[in-house]
């Protein structure tokens, strides 16, 4: 290797960009691309801009579309209709169990507290729910927008009861939704898009009515603001 | 306007800059790191409500209380139940890996009918109706031919409601052949019956004793209720434990003193210790003088003077002589005997390893005599006969003439007949009884439940041959094991954690504790509770067989049968029989003399020899000559291996040492001294030959085993469709021949002569 190092060291520093003479690696110096046929600076700039703009478009617009797989919920569900029927708001179906744990998305047994084989309304989606799930005693495979991975311990009780936070402050306003939005699943990590947030840059705190991002940094930022500390590892990773 | 290399370089720079200012690399990096933390093949339970179910483990007869943690409908963890009276929170590795059995690949998922040759494992799924109809037709056919006695049942237990239901079915149907699988219980029960006239199992009050003298019982290896024993000897406790065993087992390692007596001489050693205690007058005079018979010489009905225990041990078992036989020095024998006799509360226990195989009655009696000398019978810290609590209420039943005639036929295994009048079950004699029969097999139909005889019996090839002569085998096993593979119809029972059943009092526990196993999960497959299967089957016969089973299903039956104790059981999960407090000596014994009998006079055998703690001495009684087979092979047990009917769980296969199993190779333990004699070193491949068979194994040098003795573990070498255990290691049962106890007929083989050949 030392035979190559010597001639390379002889190259003047200002010719390395490619227009000066370059070593062919054997010790001979060959001519650079400096003739009258060389492209103009504008052309070089144009290509730079094309590359820059193209990759920005890919990174900001095409990439999110490719990254997330869109899935529809198995049953079309209207929170508006249900909120009219229940007495206790969100808590009617998304309730705390006796042991203080949070039930999350209701299971079929909770649906059966009100629903029976007879449809209660006229929406064909309800009939579909009865035929496909209720009468077959089959759980609805809901796609959960805000599911954290199993390594995360999250207590709804601490936030909802302890800190008196409302559901929508994190999950966004579901109560007024007539349908459930399309579930977007990250093809690599398998997470719901709600965890990262809809801003692909990961910046900002989400749309005013939408869900708040729920990555670890988002937890820490809110905790820092509200409690003065980001919290310790083992508070969530038990 | 020329496009040249500079333009492309510039384009590349633009792409690089643009990409860096887009979220693409950063987001991809983040997602990739998340992906590495959430491997899709790492099992994670579905989210759901966390709940806990308290129940009783039924993976072995130990009956430990367990708490099953569930997420949603799935059980995710088993823990010991801290307020359960048997195990107080401790459980064994098999118990806490029990979910691997429940959700494992060996489950039988529906009724099946064999379609390939026996043992091929080729089965066809059939409906419950078809399966039950097939069984009923076959059994009805036997009844029509007046052959109901040719139905036999091999069962893991004879206690608890399900066992009684099967026995009741056999009674109504007309068969006397309910055969319990072998265990150390056989010898214990017989010894209790002979010396105390009591039906029951042996209970040891270890909780209140100061001194445990164990003649080989694997107190740490899973003996009795493993959870209980782990509490008692697993941690530092204020008890002196002396372990007598030819091998440094976990029990021996934990003991205060380990005596490596030659295998098979434990009974002799007990008599030698008896000699010391008698000679020095260290025995309990109150008990011996007032409540025992046969200590002094006595006269039989014909007026002949018979030697008592005292003369026997004084004349024949002097420590110097016993030292020659056992290899334990006379000084050691004397010192341990004095320590035992001098302890405030002491108890002696016989047995081998986990006690899942039978052992010799003579040895059991010799050790029991030490307890009698100590006078600890029915005393705190001693032993007692634990009668099965009378908690079941049964309606009367009538049987028809066919059944009555069938019931009067002699048992096929010969138990309770002229040759073996006091023995209740002799499963070890069943293969020979079938193989030696001329013409048709005396067993025309066989039920197998909670047993895996084709794995657990010595000489499984003879058992297989016998099974091949049985035209119809029905197996109720929940998992595909060696015996299920050999069966014709599989009627899978609900498994562990899937069903309600009463759990009989665990072996060794001094007060009867009946447990209630409750379902922790819904049955996973198309299985059916054995109790329900039997009730349905009985009802299909009509007539007296049907009327003997007036219950709609097992659930109703259980509540009605357990009448008085049901509410306790249901509420607490267990029921302790308070009435079973040990009786004072005056009322304790049901023998002819109403005393503890060193020599069970009324039960003397027809040849006049009778039962006597005259132990078969040393290895000489084992099959095979010393010239061809210079070594002795013994099995050993480990709490990390299940040696009973179930194969070890995948978890257990992972926690066994690489001195036991390396890949698929079983390792035979051998003392370095002996190994040198055979020119063997660590890891050498050898053929282990015994009169019963041969096996390729590797050598593991172990200073903790006696020279001249080699050992293989129980519980390996399964041959069933379970990738975690199939073909791993050696089934030691296949290398050992039965040694029949001439008096009880039970198998008392504790080992076999063997040799090693280098390959």
mmCIF file with all atom_site columns, N, CA, C and O in Angstrom, chain B residues 294-340:
data_model
loop_
_atom_site.group_PDB
_atom_site.id
_atom_site.type_symbol
_atom_site.label_atom_id
_atom_site.label_alt_id
_atom_site.label_comp_id
_atom_site.label_asym_id
_atom_site.label_entity_id
_atom_site.label_seq_id
_atom_site.pdbx_PDB_ins_code
_atom_site.Cartn_x
_atom_site.Cartn_y
_atom_site.Cartn_z
_atom_site.occupancy
_atom_site.B_iso_or_equiv
_atom_site.pdbx_formal_charge
_atom_site.auth_seq_id
_atom_site.auth_comp_id
_atom_site.auth_asym_id
_atom_site.auth_atom_id
_atom_site.pdbx_PDB_model_num
ATOM 1   N N  . UNK B 1 294 ? -44.119 -59.253 69.078 1.00 0.00 ? 294 UNK B N  1
ATOM 2   C CA . UNK B 1 294 ? -43.083 -59.818 68.222 1.00 0.00 ? 294 UNK B CA 1
ATOM 3   C C  . UNK B 1 294 ? -41.723 -59.209 68.440 1.00 0.00 ? 294 UNK B C  1
ATOM 4   O O  . UNK B 1 294 ? -40.799 -59.485 67.674 1.00 0.00 ? 294 UNK B O  1
ATOM 5   N N  . UNK B 1 295 ? -41.610 -58.374 69.470 1.00 0.00 ? 295 UNK B N  1
ATOM 6   C CA . UNK B 1 295 ? -40.275 -57.837 69.777 1.00 0.00 ? 295 UNK B CA 1
ATOM 7   C C  . UNK B 1 295 ? -39.458 -58.933 70.452 1.00 0.00 ? 295 UNK B C  1
ATOM 8   O O  . UNK B 1 295 ? -38.347 -59.238 70.045 1.00 0.00 ? 295 UNK B O  1
ATOM 9   N N  . UNK B 1 296 ? -40.097 -59.523 71.469 1.00 0.00 ? 296 UNK B N  1
ATOM 10  C CA . UNK B 1 296 ? -39.462 -60.669 72.136 1.00 0.00 ? 296 UNK B CA 1
ATOM 11  C C  . UNK B 1 296 ? -39.827 -61.932 71.364 1.00 0.00 ? 296 UNK B C  1
ATOM 12  O O  . UNK B 1 296 ? -40.725 -61.917 70.520 1.00 0.00 ? 296 UNK B O  1
ATOM 13  N N  . UNK B 1 297 ? -39.166 -63.025 71.651 1.00 0.00 ? 297 UNK B N  1
ATOM 14  C CA . UNK B 1 297 ? -39.540 -64.296 71.021 1.00 0.00 ? 297 UNK B CA 1
ATOM 15  C C  . UNK B 1 297 ? -40.959 -64.650 71.423 1.00 0.00 ? 297 UNK B C  1
ATOM 16  O O  . UNK B 1 297 ? -41.438 -64.279 72.485 1.00 0.00 ? 297 UNK B O  1
ATOM 17  N N  . UNK B 1 298 ? -41.652 -65.367 70.588 1.00 0.00 ? 298 UNK B N  1
ATOM 18  C CA . UNK B 1 298 ? -43.059 -65.660 70.853 1.00 0.00 ? 298 UNK B CA 1
ATOM 19  C C  . UNK B 1 298 ? -43.384 -67.067 70.367 1.00 0.00 ? 298 UNK B C  1
ATOM 20  O O  . UNK B 1 298 ? -42.624 -67.669 69.607 1.00 0.00 ? 298 UNK B O  1
ATOM 21  N N  . UNK B 1 299 ? -44.530 -67.567 70.781 1.00 0.00 ? 299 UNK B N  1
ATOM 22  C CA . UNK B 1 299 ? -44.937 -68.923 70.376 1.00 0.00 ? 299 UNK B CA 1
ATOM 23  C C  . UNK B 1 299 ? -46.099 -68.837 69.401 1.00 0.00 ? 299 UNK B C  1
ATOM 24  O O  . UNK B 1 299 ? -47.037 -68.059 69.615 1.00 0.00 ? 299 UNK B O  1
ATOM 25  N N  . UNK B 1 300 ? -46.023 -69.613 68.331 1.00 0.00 ? 300 UNK B N  1
ATOM 26  C CA . UNK B 1 300 ? -47.161 -69.616 67.397 1.00 0.00 ? 300 UNK B CA 1
ATOM 27  C C  . UNK B 1 300 ? -48.223 -70.593 67.876 1.00 0.00 ? 300 UNK B C  1
ATOM 28  O O  . UNK B 1 300 ? -48.091 -71.207 68.945 1.00 0.00 ? 300 UNK B O  1
ATOM 29  N N  . UNK B 1 301 ? -49.279 -70.738 67.093 1.00 0.00 ? 301 UNK B N  1
ATOM 30  C CA . UNK B 1 301 ? -50.418 -71.564 67.520 1.00 0.00 ? 301 UNK B CA 1
ATOM 31  C C  . UNK B 1 301 ? -50.008 -73.005 67.766 1.00 0.00 ? 301 UNK B C  1
ATOM 32  O O  . UNK B 1 301 ? -50.555 -73.687 68.621 1.00 0.00 ? 301 UNK B O  1
ATOM 33  N N  . UNK B 1 302 ? -49.038 -73.475 66.983 1.00 0.00 ? 302 UNK B N  1
ATOM 34  C CA . UNK B 1 302 ? -48.583 -74.858 67.149 1.00 0.00 ? 302 UNK B CA 1
ATOM 35  C C  . UNK B 1 302 ? -47.650 -75.016 68.340 1.00 0.00 ? 302 UNK B C  1
ATOM 36  O O  . UNK B 1 302 ? -47.205 -76.118 68.641 1.00 0.00 ? 302 UNK B O  1
ATOM 37  N N  . UNK B 1 303 ? -47.359 -73.951 69.013 1.00 0.00 ? 303 UNK B N  1
ATOM 38  C CA . UNK B 1 303 ? -46.528 -74.025 70.206 1.00 0.00 ? 303 UNK B CA 1
ATOM 39  C C  . UNK B 1 303 ? -45.036 -73.897 69.928 1.00 0.00 ? 303 UNK B C  1
ATOM 40  O O  . UNK B 1 303 ? -44.219 -74.037 70.821 1.00 0.00 ? 303 UNK B O  1
ATOM 41  N N  . UNK B 1 304 ? -44.696 -73.605 68.645 1.00 0.00 ? 304 UNK B N  1
ATOM 42  C CA . UNK B 1 304 ? -43.274 -73.447 68.331 1.00 0.00 ? 304 UNK B CA 1
ATOM 43  C C  . UNK B 1 304 ? -42.804 -72.064 68.751 1.00 0.00 ? 304 UNK B C  1
ATOM 44  O O  . UNK B 1 304 ? -43.507 -71.077 68.577 1.00 0.00 ? 304 UNK B O  1
ATOM 45  N N  . UNK B 1 305 ? -41.597 -72.018 69.276 1.00 0.00 ? 305 UNK B N  1
ATOM 46  C CA . UNK B 1 305 ? -41.032 -70.723 69.648 1.00 0.00 ? 305 UNK B CA 1
ATOM 47  C C  . UNK B 1 305 ? -40.516 -70.043 68.388 1.00 0.00 ? 305 UNK B C  1
ATOM 48  O O  . UNK B 1 305 ? -39.829 -70.669 67.578 1.00 0.00 ? 305 UNK B O  1
ATOM 49  N N  . UNK B 1 306 ? -40.891 -68.769 68.207 1.00 0.00 ? 306 UNK B N  1
ATOM 50  C CA . UNK B 1 306 ? -40.449 -68.027 67.017 1.00 0.00 ? 306 UNK B CA 1
ATOM 51  C C  . UNK B 1 306 ? -39.578 -66.870 67.469 1.00 0.00 ? 306 UNK B C  1
ATOM 52  O O  . UNK B 1 306 ? -39.792 -66.275 68.513 1.00 0.00 ? 306 UNK B O  1
ATOM 53  N N  . UNK B 1 307 ? -38.633 -66.592 66.628 1.00 0.00 ? 307 UNK B N  1
ATOM 54  C CA . UNK B 1 307 ? -37.691 -65.540 66.948 1.00 0.00 ? 307 UNK B CA 1
ATOM 55  C C  . UNK B 1 307 ? -38.339 -64.162 66.838 1.00 0.00 ? 307 UNK B C  1
ATOM 56  O O  . UNK B 1 307 ? -39.010 -63.865 65.845 1.00 0.00 ? 307 UNK B O  1
ATOM 57  N N  . UNK B 1 308 ? -38.141 -63.341 67.853 1.00 0.00 ? 308 UNK B N  1
ATOM 58  C CA . UNK B 1 308 ? -38.659 -61.981 67.789 1.00 0.00 ? 308 UNK B CA 1
ATOM 59  C C  . UNK B 1 308 ? -37.649 -61.030 67.167 1.00 0.00 ? 308 UNK B C  1
ATOM 60  O O  . UNK B 1 308 ? -36.518 -61.415 66.839 1.00 0.00 ? 308 UNK B O  1
ATOM 61  N N  . UNK B 1 309 ? -38.056 -59.770 67.048 1.00 0.00 ? 309 UNK B N  1
ATOM 62  C CA . UNK B 1 309 ? -37.198 -58.754 66.422 1.00 0.00 ? 309 UNK B CA 1
ATOM 63  C C  . UNK B 1 309 ? -35.890 -58.605 67.179 1.00 0.00 ? 309 UNK B C  1
ATOM 64  O O  . UNK B 1 309 ? -34.815 -58.512 66.594 1.00 0.00 ? 309 UNK B O  1
ATOM 65  N N  . UNK B 1 310 ? -36.020 -58.618 68.509 1.00 0.00 ? 310 UNK B N  1
ATOM 66  C CA . UNK B 1 310 ? -34.847 -58.398 69.357 1.00 0.00 ? 310 UNK B CA 1
ATOM 67  C C  . UNK B 1 310 ? -33.772 -59.448 69.088 1.00 0.00 ? 310 UNK B C  1
ATOM 68  O O  . UNK B 1 310 ? -32.614 -59.117 68.802 1.00 0.00 ? 310 UNK B O  1
ATOM 69  N N  . UNK B 1 311 ? -34.193 -60.698 69.120 1.00 0.00 ? 311 UNK B N  1
ATOM 70  C CA . UNK B 1 311 ? -33.229 -61.771 68.893 1.00 0.00 ? 311 UNK B CA 1
ATOM 71  C C  . UNK B 1 311 ? -32.692 -61.712 67.467 1.00 0.00 ? 311 UNK B C  1
ATOM 72  O O  . UNK B 1 311 ? -31.508 -61.945 67.224 1.00 0.00 ? 311 UNK B O  1
ATOM 73  N N  . UNK B 1 312 ? -33.578 -61.375 66.523 1.00 0.00 ? 312 UNK B N  1
ATOM 74  C CA . UNK B 1 312 ? -33.163 -61.307 65.120 1.00 0.00 ? 312 UNK B CA 1
ATOM 75  C C  . UNK B 1 312 ? -32.016 -60.317 64.943 1.00 0.00 ? 312 UNK B C  1
ATOM 76  O O  . UNK B 1 312 ? -30.965 -60.643 64.389 1.00 0.00 ? 312 UNK B O  1
ATOM 77  N N  . UNK B 1 313 ? -32.229 -59.093 65.434 1.00 0.00 ? 313 UNK B N  1
ATOM 78  C CA . UNK B 1 313 ? -31.188 -58.084 65.194 1.00 0.00 ? 313 UNK B CA 1
ATOM 79  C C  . UNK B 1 313 ? -29.952 -58.349 66.043 1.00 0.00 ? 313 UNK B C  1
ATOM 80  O O  . UNK B 1 313 ? -28.831 -58.156 65.577 1.00 0.00 ? 313 UNK B O  1
ATOM 81  N N  . UNK B 1 314 ? -30.166 -58.832 67.265 1.00 0.00 ? 314 UNK B N  1
ATOM 82  C CA . UNK B 1 314 ? -28.998 -59.071 68.118 1.00 0.00 ? 314 UNK B CA 1
ATOM 83  C C  . UNK B 1 314 ? -28.150 -60.233 67.583 1.00 0.00 ? 314 UNK B C  1
ATOM 84  O O  . UNK B 1 314 ? -26.934 -60.191 67.628 1.00 0.00 ? 314 UNK B O  1
ATOM 85  N N  . UNK B 1 315 ? -28.814 -61.244 67.039 1.00 0.00 ? 315 UNK B N  1
ATOM 86  C CA . UNK B 1 315 ? -28.072 -62.416 66.589 1.00 0.00 ? 315 UNK B CA 1
ATOM 87  C C  . UNK B 1 315 ? -27.480 -62.253 65.198 1.00 0.00 ? 315 UNK B C  1
ATOM 88  O O  . UNK B 1 315 ? -26.465 -62.848 64.881 1.00 0.00 ? 315 UNK B O  1
ATOM 89  N N  . UNK B 1 316 ? -28.168 -61.505 64.329 1.00 0.00 ? 316 UNK B N  1
ATOM 90  C CA . UNK B 1 316 ? -27.759 -61.510 62.920 1.00 0.00 ? 316 UNK B CA 1
ATOM 91  C C  . UNK B 1 316 ? -27.271 -60.176 62.387 1.00 0.00 ? 316 UNK B C  1
ATOM 92  O O  . UNK B 1 316 ? -26.743 -60.135 61.290 1.00 0.00 ? 316 UNK B O  1
ATOM 93  N N  . UNK B 1 317 ? -27.488 -59.104 63.105 1.00 0.00 ? 317 UNK B N  1
ATOM 94  C CA . UNK B 1 317 ? -27.197 -57.806 62.503 1.00 0.00 ? 317 UNK B CA 1
ATOM 95  C C  . UNK B 1 317 ? -26.285 -56.947 63.376 1.00 0.00 ? 317 UNK B C  1
ATOM 96  O O  . UNK B 1 317 ? -26.533 -55.771 63.582 1.00 0.00 ? 317 UNK B O  1
ATOM 97  N N  . UNK B 1 318 ? -25.230 -57.566 63.868 1.00 0.00 ? 318 UNK B N  1
ATOM 98  C CA . UNK B 1 318 ? -24.242 -56.796 64.621 1.00 0.00 ? 318 UNK B CA 1
ATOM 99  C C  . UNK B 1 318 ? -23.598 -55.787 63.672 1.00 0.00 ? 318 UNK B C  1
ATOM 100 O O  . UNK B 1 318 ? -23.394 -56.084 62.491 1.00 0.00 ? 318 UNK B O  1
ATOM 101 N N  . UNK B 1 319 ? -23.282 -54.588 64.169 1.00 0.00 ? 319 UNK B N  1
ATOM 102 C CA . UNK B 1 319 ? -22.744 -53.554 63.285 1.00 0.00 ? 319 UNK B CA 1
ATOM 103 C C  . UNK B 1 319 ? -21.527 -54.002 62.487 1.00 0.00 ? 319 UNK B C  1
ATOM 104 O O  . UNK B 1 319 ? -21.378 -53.618 61.331 1.00 0.00 ? 319 UNK B O  1
ATOM 105 N N  . UNK B 1 320 ? -20.676 -54.845 63.081 1.00 0.00 ? 320 UNK B N  1
ATOM 106 C CA . UNK B 1 320 ? -19.479 -55.250 62.335 1.00 0.00 ? 320 UNK B CA 1
ATOM 107 C C  . UNK B 1 320 ? -19.881 -56.054 61.107 1.00 0.00 ? 320 UNK B C  1
ATOM 108 O O  . UNK B 1 320 ? -19.322 -55.886 60.019 1.00 0.00 ? 320 UNK B O  1
ATOM 109 N N  . UNK B 1 321 ? -20.891 -56.907 61.259 1.00 0.00 ? 321 UNK B N  1
ATOM 110 C CA . UNK B 1 321 ? -21.381 -57.713 60.148 1.00 0.00 ? 321 UNK B CA 1
ATOM 111 C C  . UNK B 1 321 ? -22.102 -56.818 59.128 1.00 0.00 ? 321 UNK B C  1
ATOM 112 O O  . UNK B 1 321 ? -21.883 -56.924 57.908 1.00 0.00 ? 321 UNK B O  1
ATOM 113 N N  . UNK B 1 322 ? -22.930 -55.941 59.637 1.00 0.00 ? 322 UNK B N  1
ATOM 114 C CA . UNK B 1 322 ? -23.688 -55.031 58.760 1.00 0.00 ? 322 UNK B CA 1
ATOM 115 C C  . UNK B 1 322 ? -22.726 -54.122 57.996 1.00 0.00 ? 322 UNK B C  1
ATOM 116 O O  . UNK B 1 322 ? -22.942 -53.805 56.820 1.00 0.00 ? 322 UNK B O  1
ATOM 117 N N  . UNK B 1 323 ? -21.621 -53.752 58.666 1.00 0.00 ? 323 UNK B N  1
ATOM 118 C CA . UNK B 1 323 ? -20.629 -52.905 58.004 1.00 0.00 ? 323 UNK B CA 1
ATOM 119 C C  . UNK B 1 323 ? -20.063 -53.618 56.783 1.00 0.00 ? 323 UNK B C  1
ATOM 120 O O  . UNK B 1 323 ? -19.865 -52.997 55.736 1.00 0.00 ? 323 UNK B O  1
ATOM 121 N N  . UNK B 1 324 ? -19.847 -54.932 56.902 1.00 0.00 ? 324 UNK B N  1
ATOM 122 C CA . UNK B 1 324 ? -19.328 -55.682 55.756 1.00 0.00 ? 324 UNK B CA 1
ATOM 123 C C  . UNK B 1 324 ? -20.308 -55.660 54.586 1.00 0.00 ? 324 UNK B C  1
ATOM 124 O O  . UNK B 1 324 ? -19.905 -55.599 53.424 1.00 0.00 ? 324 UNK B O  1
ATOM 125 N N  . UNK B 1 325 ? -21.590 -55.763 54.918 1.00 0.00 ? 325 UNK B N  1
ATOM 126 C CA . UNK B 1 325 ? -22.603 -55.831 53.855 1.00 0.00 ? 325 UNK B CA 1
ATOM 127 C C  . UNK B 1 325 ? -22.836 -54.458 53.223 1.00 0.00 ? 325 UNK B C  1
ATOM 128 O O  . UNK B 1 325 ? -22.910 -54.326 52.006 1.00 0.00 ? 325 UNK B O  1
ATOM 129 N N  . UNK B 1 326 ? -22.936 -53.450 54.072 1.00 0.00 ? 326 UNK B N  1
ATOM 130 C CA . UNK B 1 326 ? -23.374 -52.147 53.562 1.00 0.00 ? 326 UNK B CA 1
ATOM 131 C C  . UNK B 1 326 ? -22.220 -51.250 53.146 1.00 0.00 ? 326 UNK B C  1
ATOM 132 O O  . UNK B 1 326 ? -22.415 -50.325 52.364 1.00 0.00 ? 326 UNK B O  1
ATOM 133 N N  . UNK B 1 327 ? -21.050 -51.516 53.685 1.00 0.00 ? 327 UNK B N  1
ATOM 134 C CA . UNK B 1 327 ? -19.923 -50.629 53.387 1.00 0.00 ? 327 UNK B CA 1
ATOM 135 C C  . UNK B 1 327 ? -19.871 -49.411 54.288 1.00 0.00 ? 327 UNK B C  1
ATOM 136 O O  . UNK B 1 327 ? -19.056 -48.523 54.097 1.00 0.00 ? 327 UNK B O  1
ATOM 137 N N  . UNK B 1 328 ? -20.766 -49.346 55.275 1.00 0.00 ? 328 UNK B N  1
ATOM 138 C CA . UNK B 1 328 ? -20.738 -48.246 56.238 1.00 0.00 ? 328 UNK B CA 1
ATOM 139 C C  . UNK B 1 328 ? -20.057 -48.765 57.503 1.00 0.00 ? 328 UNK B C  1
ATOM 140 O O  . UNK B 1 328 ? -20.406 -49.846 57.984 1.00 0.00 ? 328 UNK B O  1
ATOM 141 N N  . UNK B 1 329 ? -19.137 -48.008 58.048 1.00 0.00 ? 329 UNK B N  1
ATOM 142 C CA . UNK B 1 329 ? -18.374 -48.533 59.183 1.00 0.00 ? 329 UNK B CA 1
ATOM 143 C C  . UNK B 1 329 ? -19.257 -48.735 60.417 1.00 0.00 ? 329 UNK B C  1
ATOM 144 O O  . UNK B 1 329 ? -20.269 -48.052 60.591 1.00 0.00 ? 329 UNK B O  1
ATOM 145 N N  . UNK B 1 330 ? -18.852 -49.677 61.237 1.00 0.00 ? 330 UNK B N  1
ATOM 146 C CA . UNK B 1 330 ? -19.611 -49.983 62.450 1.00 0.00 ? 330 UNK B CA 1
ATOM 147 C C  . UNK B 1 330 ? -19.736 -48.752 63.337 1.00 0.00 ? 330 UNK B C  1
ATOM 148 O O  . UNK B 1 330 ? -20.792 -48.496 63.943 1.00 0.00 ? 330 UNK B O  1
ATOM 149 N N  . UNK B 1 331 ? -18.676 -47.974 63.401 1.00 0.00 ? 331 UNK B N  1
ATOM 150 C CA . UNK B 1 331 ? -18.692 -46.771 64.243 1.00 0.00 ? 331 UNK B CA 1
ATOM 151 C C  . UNK B 1 331 ? -19.776 -45.804 63.746 1.00 0.00 ? 331 UNK B C  1
ATOM 152 O O  . UNK B 1 331 ? -20.541 -45.234 64.530 1.00 0.00 ? 331 UNK B O  1
ATOM 153 N N  . UNK B 1 332 ? -19.840 -45.652 62.424 1.00 0.00 ? 332 UNK B N  1
ATOM 154 C CA . UNK B 1 332 ? -20.826 -44.758 61.820 1.00 0.00 ? 332 UNK B CA 1
ATOM 155 C C  . UNK B 1 332 ? -22.249 -45.264 62.093 1.00 0.00 ? 332 UNK B C  1
ATOM 156 O O  . UNK B 1 332 ? -23.136 -44.492 62.452 1.00 0.00 ? 332 UNK B O  1
ATOM 157 N N  . UNK B 1 333 ? -22.433 -46.571 61.933 1.00 0.00 ? 333 UNK B N  1
ATOM 158 C CA . UNK B 1 333 ? -23.756 -47.157 62.170 1.00 0.00 ? 333 UNK B CA 1
ATOM 159 C C  . UNK B 1 333 ? -24.180 -46.875 63.616 1.00 0.00 ? 333 UNK B C  1
ATOM 160 O O  . UNK B 1 333 ? -25.307 -46.439 63.882 1.00 0.00 ? 333 UNK B O  1
ATOM 161 N N  . UNK B 1 334 ? -23.248 -47.096 64.528 1.00 0.00 ? 334 UNK B N  1
ATOM 162 C CA . UNK B 1 334 ? -23.576 -46.887 65.945 1.00 0.00 ? 334 UNK B CA 1
ATOM 163 C C  . UNK B 1 334 ? -23.867 -45.423 66.221 1.00 0.00 ? 334 UNK B C  1
ATOM 164 O O  . UNK B 1 334 ? -24.823 -45.084 66.918 1.00 0.00 ? 334 UNK B O  1
ATOM 165 N N  . UNK B 1 335 ? -23.084 -44.545 65.636 1.00 0.00 ? 335 UNK B N  1
ATOM 166 C CA . UNK B 1 335 ? -23.271 -43.132 65.954 1.00 0.00 ? 335 UNK B CA 1
ATOM 167 C C  . UNK B 1 335 ? -24.602 -42.616 65.413 1.00 0.00 ? 335 UNK B C  1
ATOM 168 O O  . UNK B 1 335 ? -25.324 -41.883 66.088 1.00 0.00 ? 335 UNK B O  1
ATOM 169 N N  . UNK B 1 336 ? -24.969 -43.035 64.186 1.00 0.00 ? 336 UNK B N  1
ATOM 170 C CA . UNK B 1 336 ? -26.242 -42.569 63.620 1.00 0.00 ? 336 UNK B CA 1
ATOM 171 C C  . UNK B 1 336 ? -27.413 -43.175 64.399 1.00 0.00 ? 336 UNK B C  1
ATOM 172 O O  . UNK B 1 336 ? -28.401 -42.495 64.697 1.00 0.00 ? 336 UNK B O  1
ATOM 173 N N  . UNK B 1 337 ? -27.280 -44.460 64.761 1.00 0.00 ? 337 UNK B N  1
ATOM 174 C CA . UNK B 1 337 ? -28.356 -45.107 65.509 1.00 0.00 ? 337 UNK B CA 1
ATOM 175 C C  . UNK B 1 337 ? -28.573 -44.394 66.842 1.00 0.00 ? 337 UNK B C  1
ATOM 176 O O  . UNK B 1 337 ? -29.710 -44.139 67.256 1.00 0.00 ? 337 UNK B O  1
ATOM 177 N N  . UNK B 1 338 ? -27.477 -44.039 67.495 1.00 0.00 ? 338 UNK B N  1
ATOM 178 C CA . UNK B 1 338 ? -27.602 -43.346 68.791 1.00 0.00 ? 338 UNK B CA 1
ATOM 179 C C  . UNK B 1 338 ? -28.198 -41.959 68.604 1.00 0.00 ? 338 UNK B C  1
ATOM 180 O O  . UNK B 1 338 ? -29.040 -41.525 69.383 1.00 0.00 ? 338 UNK B O  1
ATOM 181 N N  . UNK B 1 339 ? -27.793 -41.282 67.533 1.00 0.00 ? 339 UNK B N  1
ATOM 182 C CA . UNK B 1 339 ? -28.331 -39.940 67.296 1.00 0.00 ? 339 UNK B CA 1
ATOM 183 C C  . UNK B 1 339 ? -29.831 -40.012 67.025 1.00 0.00 ? 339 UNK B C  1
ATOM 184 O O  . UNK B 1 339 ? -30.611 -39.195 67.521 1.00 0.00 ? 339 UNK B O  1
ATOM 185 N N  . UNK B 1 340 ? -30.233 -41.017 66.251 1.00 0.00 ? 340 UNK B N  1
ATOM 186 C CA . UNK B 1 340 ? -31.655 -41.194 65.945 1.00 0.00 ? 340 UNK B CA 1
ATOM 187 C C  . UNK B 1 340 ? -32.431 -41.466 67.228 1.00 0.00 ? 340 UNK B C  1
ATOM 188 O O  . UNK B 1 340 ? -33.456 -40.837 67.502 1.00 0.00 ? 340 UNK B O  1
#
